[in-house]
Amino acid sequence: MGFLFPLQLRDMDKFQEHDPRCGRETKGQWYSQPQDIALADAPEFSQRFFAEVFNEFPALAASVVFLRWSVQPDHLYSVFNFSSGGFGVQIDPGLEYIIMWGASEHGEYGDWMGDHLASALDHVRTRRVVV
């Protein structure tokens, strides 16, 4: 795993609605990671996912916050915030799941779905991303 930065409260102020710490036990430590390091440490399926998201919505690449949690250090979390809403993503590298949540929705995309990458990308498209 690449270099981790201790998470400062100011890093999450604008993402409170999609903060993955909400609804979780408070144990453990959260760390932010620069995008290049987070993606270099991510499994190939998630690199493809983020590449497609950033290709379709380039402004999201500049606004994403990547996080690691000491309780699940191999999982990658990301938080997207934009003027029409936002969403969070959890990458489970062991199961190759993409877990997404927003203000009123939750989706899990895994190997039981056929092309889970396409399904997860459709989820992003339905968020009506306006940056």
mmCIF file of C-alpha atoms in Angstrom:
data_model
loop_
_atom_site.group_PDB
_atom_site.id
_atom_site.type_symbol
_atom_site.label_atom_id
_atom_site.label_comp_id
_atom_site.label_asym_id
_atom_site.label_seq_id
_atom_site.Cartn_x
_atom_site.Cartn_y
_atom_site.Cartn_z
ATOM 1 C CA MET A 1 0.000 0.000 0.000
ATOM 2 C CA GLY A 2 1.301 3.450 -0.887
ATOM 3 C CA PHE A 3 1.944 6.386 1.376
ATOM 4 C CA LEU A 4 -0.983 7.371 3.606
ATOM 5 C CA PHE A 5 -1.800 10.813 4.940
ATOM 6 C CA PRO A 6 -3.659 11.203 8.251
ATOM 7 C CA LEU A 7 -7.140 12.431 7.440
ATOM 8 C CA GLN A 8 -7.757 16.000 8.466
ATOM 9 C CA LEU A 9 -11.321 17.023 9.317
ATOM 10 C CA ARG A 10 -11.184 19.744 6.670
ATOM 11 C CA ASP A 11 -10.662 17.036 4.029
ATOM 12 C CA MET A 12 -14.142 15.684 4.725
ATOM 13 C CA ASP A 13 -16.126 18.811 5.589
ATOM 14 C CA LYS A 14 -17.648 19.092 2.136
ATOM 15 C CA PHE A 15 -18.408 15.359 1.864
ATOM 16 C CA GLN A 16 -20.318 14.706 5.091
ATOM 17 C CA GLU A 17 -23.364 13.218 3.353
ATOM 18 C CA HIS A 18 -21.217 10.607 1.594
ATOM 19 C CA ASP A 19 -18.586 10.146 4.292
ATOM 20 C CA PRO A 20 -17.980 6.372 4.561
ATOM 21 C CA ARG A 21 -17.368 6.786 8.289
ATOM 22 C CA CYS A 22 -21.067 7.533 8.782
ATOM 23 C CA GLY A 23 -22.916 4.504 10.081
ATOM 24 C CA ARG A 24 -19.692 2.616 10.810
ATOM 25 C CA GLU A 25 -18.116 1.832 14.108
ATOM 26 C CA THR A 26 -15.712 4.554 15.106
ATOM 27 C CA LYS A 27 -12.757 2.277 15.716
ATOM 28 C CA GLY A 28 -9.741 2.514 13.477
ATOM 29 C CA GLN A 29 -8.110 5.403 11.672
ATOM 30 C CA TRP A 30 -8.990 6.943 8.309
ATOM 31 C CA TYR A 31 -6.295 8.148 5.907
ATOM 32 C CA SER A 32 -6.505 10.113 2.700
ATOM 33 C CA GLN A 33 -4.413 9.064 -0.284
ATOM 34 C CA PRO A 34 -3.415 11.034 -3.368
ATOM 35 C CA GLN A 35 -5.220 9.777 -6.463
ATOM 36 C CA ASP A 36 -2.120 8.454 -8.238
ATOM 37 C CA ILE A 37 -1.033 6.397 -5.219
ATOM 38 C CA ALA A 38 -4.546 5.139 -4.473
ATOM 39 C CA LEU A 39 -5.070 3.946 -8.030
ATOM 40 C CA ALA A 40 -1.589 2.421 -8.328
ATOM 41 C CA ASP A 41 -2.382 0.304 -5.251
ATOM 42 C CA ALA A 42 -5.876 -0.607 -6.477
ATOM 43 C CA PRO A 43 -6.783 -3.873 -8.226
ATOM 44 C CA GLU A 44 -7.068 -3.853 -12.002
ATOM 45 C CA PHE A 45 -10.886 -4.021 -12.093
ATOM 46 C CA SER A 46 -11.143 -0.877 -9.972
ATOM 47 C CA GLN A 47 -8.519 0.925 -12.052
ATOM 48 C CA ARG A 48 -10.742 0.253 -15.097
ATOM 49 C CA PHE A 49 -13.801 1.485 -13.199
ATOM 50 C CA PHE A 50 -12.194 4.771 -12.155
ATOM 51 C CA ALA A 51 -10.653 5.286 -15.613
ATOM 52 C CA GLU A 52 -14.119 5.021 -17.180
ATOM 53 C CA VAL A 53 -15.700 7.317 -14.582
ATOM 54 C CA PHE A 54 -12.981 9.932 -15.106
ATOM 55 C CA ASN A 55 -13.217 9.546 -18.893
ATOM 56 C CA GLU A 56 -16.984 10.212 -18.900
ATOM 57 C CA PHE A 57 -16.908 12.800 -16.112
ATOM 58 C CA PRO A 58 -13.441 14.448 -16.157
ATOM 59 C CA ALA A 59 -14.321 16.966 -13.450
ATOM 60 C CA LEU A 60 -14.842 14.122 -10.975
ATOM 61 C CA ALA A 61 -11.156 13.231 -11.235
ATOM 62 C CA ALA A 62 -10.307 16.614 -9.752
ATOM 63 C CA SER A 63 -12.853 16.457 -6.944
ATOM 64 C CA VAL A 64 -12.533 12.858 -5.715
ATOM 65 C CA VAL A 65 -11.143 12.083 -2.264
ATOM 66 C CA PHE A 66 -9.569 8.628 -1.823
ATOM 67 C CA LEU A 67 -9.514 7.061 1.626
ATOM 68 C CA ARG A 68 -8.137 4.003 3.396
ATOM 69 C CA TRP A 69 -9.447 2.648 6.694
ATOM 70 C CA SER A 70 -7.143 0.853 9.121
ATOM 71 C CA VAL A 71 -9.865 -1.716 9.868
ATOM 72 C CA GLN A 72 -10.043 -2.733 6.178
ATOM 73 C CA PRO A 73 -6.681 -1.500 4.843
ATOM 74 C CA ASP A 74 -6.939 -3.393 1.557
ATOM 75 C CA HIS A 75 -10.262 -1.735 0.671
ATOM 76 C CA LEU A 76 -10.233 1.548 -1.240
ATOM 77 C CA TYR A 77 -12.891 4.158 -0.510
ATOM 78 C CA SER A 78 -13.629 7.190 -2.642
ATOM 79 C CA VAL A 79 -15.999 10.089 -2.162
ATOM 80 C CA PHE A 80 -17.382 12.205 -5.001
ATOM 81 C CA ASN A 81 -19.162 15.492 -4.444
ATOM 82 C CA PHE A 82 -20.748 17.648 -7.127
ATOM 83 C CA SER A 83 -23.406 20.340 -7.372
ATOM 84 C CA SER A 84 -26.285 17.913 -8.012
ATOM 85 C CA GLY A 85 -25.344 15.499 -5.222
ATOM 86 C CA GLY A 86 -22.604 12.994 -4.692
ATOM 87 C CA PHE A 87 -21.822 9.396 -3.891
ATOM 88 C CA GLY A 88 -19.279 7.124 -2.275
ATOM 89 C CA VAL A 89 -17.551 4.012 -3.558
ATOM 90 C CA GLN A 90 -15.927 1.126 -1.711
ATOM 91 C CA ILE A 91 -13.685 -1.284 -3.589
ATOM 92 C CA ASP A 92 -13.430 -4.757 -2.069
ATOM 93 C CA PRO A 93 -10.355 -6.263 -3.735
ATOM 94 C CA GLY A 94 -10.786 -9.758 -2.311
ATOM 95 C CA LEU A 95 -14.319 -10.278 -3.600
ATOM 96 C CA GLU A 96 -13.899 -7.856 -6.536
ATOM 97 C CA TYR A 97 -17.015 -5.937 -5.467
ATOM 98 C CA ILE A 98 -17.806 -2.317 -6.206
ATOM 99 C CA ILE A 99 -20.092 -0.959 -3.496
ATOM 100 C CA MET A 100 -21.730 2.424 -4.065
ATOM 101 C CA TRP A 101 -23.968 4.628 -1.978
ATOM 102 C CA GLY A 102 -25.604 8.013 -2.170
ATOM 103 C CA ALA A 103 -28.171 10.007 -0.244
ATOM 104 C CA SER A 104 -30.991 7.509 -0.755
ATOM 105 C CA GLU A 105 -29.503 4.529 -2.526
ATOM 106 C CA HIS A 106 -27.068 1.673 -2.242
ATOM 107 C CA GLY A 107 -25.728 -0.686 -4.891
ATOM 108 C CA GLU A 108 -23.380 -3.649 -4.826
ATOM 109 C CA TYR A 109 -21.831 -4.936 -8.020
ATOM 110 C CA GLY A 110 -19.962 -8.227 -8.091
ATOM 111 C CA ASP A 111 -19.272 -11.386 -10.029
ATOM 112 C CA TRP A 112 -22.874 -12.626 -9.742
ATOM 113 C CA MET A 113 -23.923 -9.926 -12.248
ATOM 114 C CA GLY A 114 -22.027 -10.854 -15.380
ATOM 115 C CA ASP A 115 -20.310 -7.567 -16.260
ATOM 116 C CA HIS A 116 -20.301 -5.894 -12.844
ATOM 117 C CA LEU A 117 -18.107 -3.052 -14.111
ATOM 118 C CA ALA A 118 -20.766 -2.000 -16.644
ATOM 119 C CA SER A 119 -23.479 -2.168 -13.970
ATOM 120 C CA ALA A 120 -21.451 0.001 -11.588
ATOM 121 C CA LEU A 121 -20.810 2.536 -14.365
ATOM 122 C CA ASP A 122 -24.548 2.665 -15.090
ATOM 123 C CA HIS A 123 -25.059 3.489 -11.420
ATOM 124 C CA VAL A 124 -22.730 6.487 -11.783
ATOM 125 C CA ARG A 125 -24.519 7.631 -14.947
ATOM 126 C CA THR A 126 -27.888 7.613 -13.153
ATOM 127 C CA ARG A 127 -26.533 9.972 -10.483
ATOM 128 C CA ARG A 128 -27.067 12.869 -12.946
ATOM 129 C CA VAL A 129 -23.576 14.140 -12.391
ATOM 130 C CA VAL A 130 -23.453 17.921 -12.728
ATOM 131 C CA VAL A 131 -20.138 19.477 -11.721
#
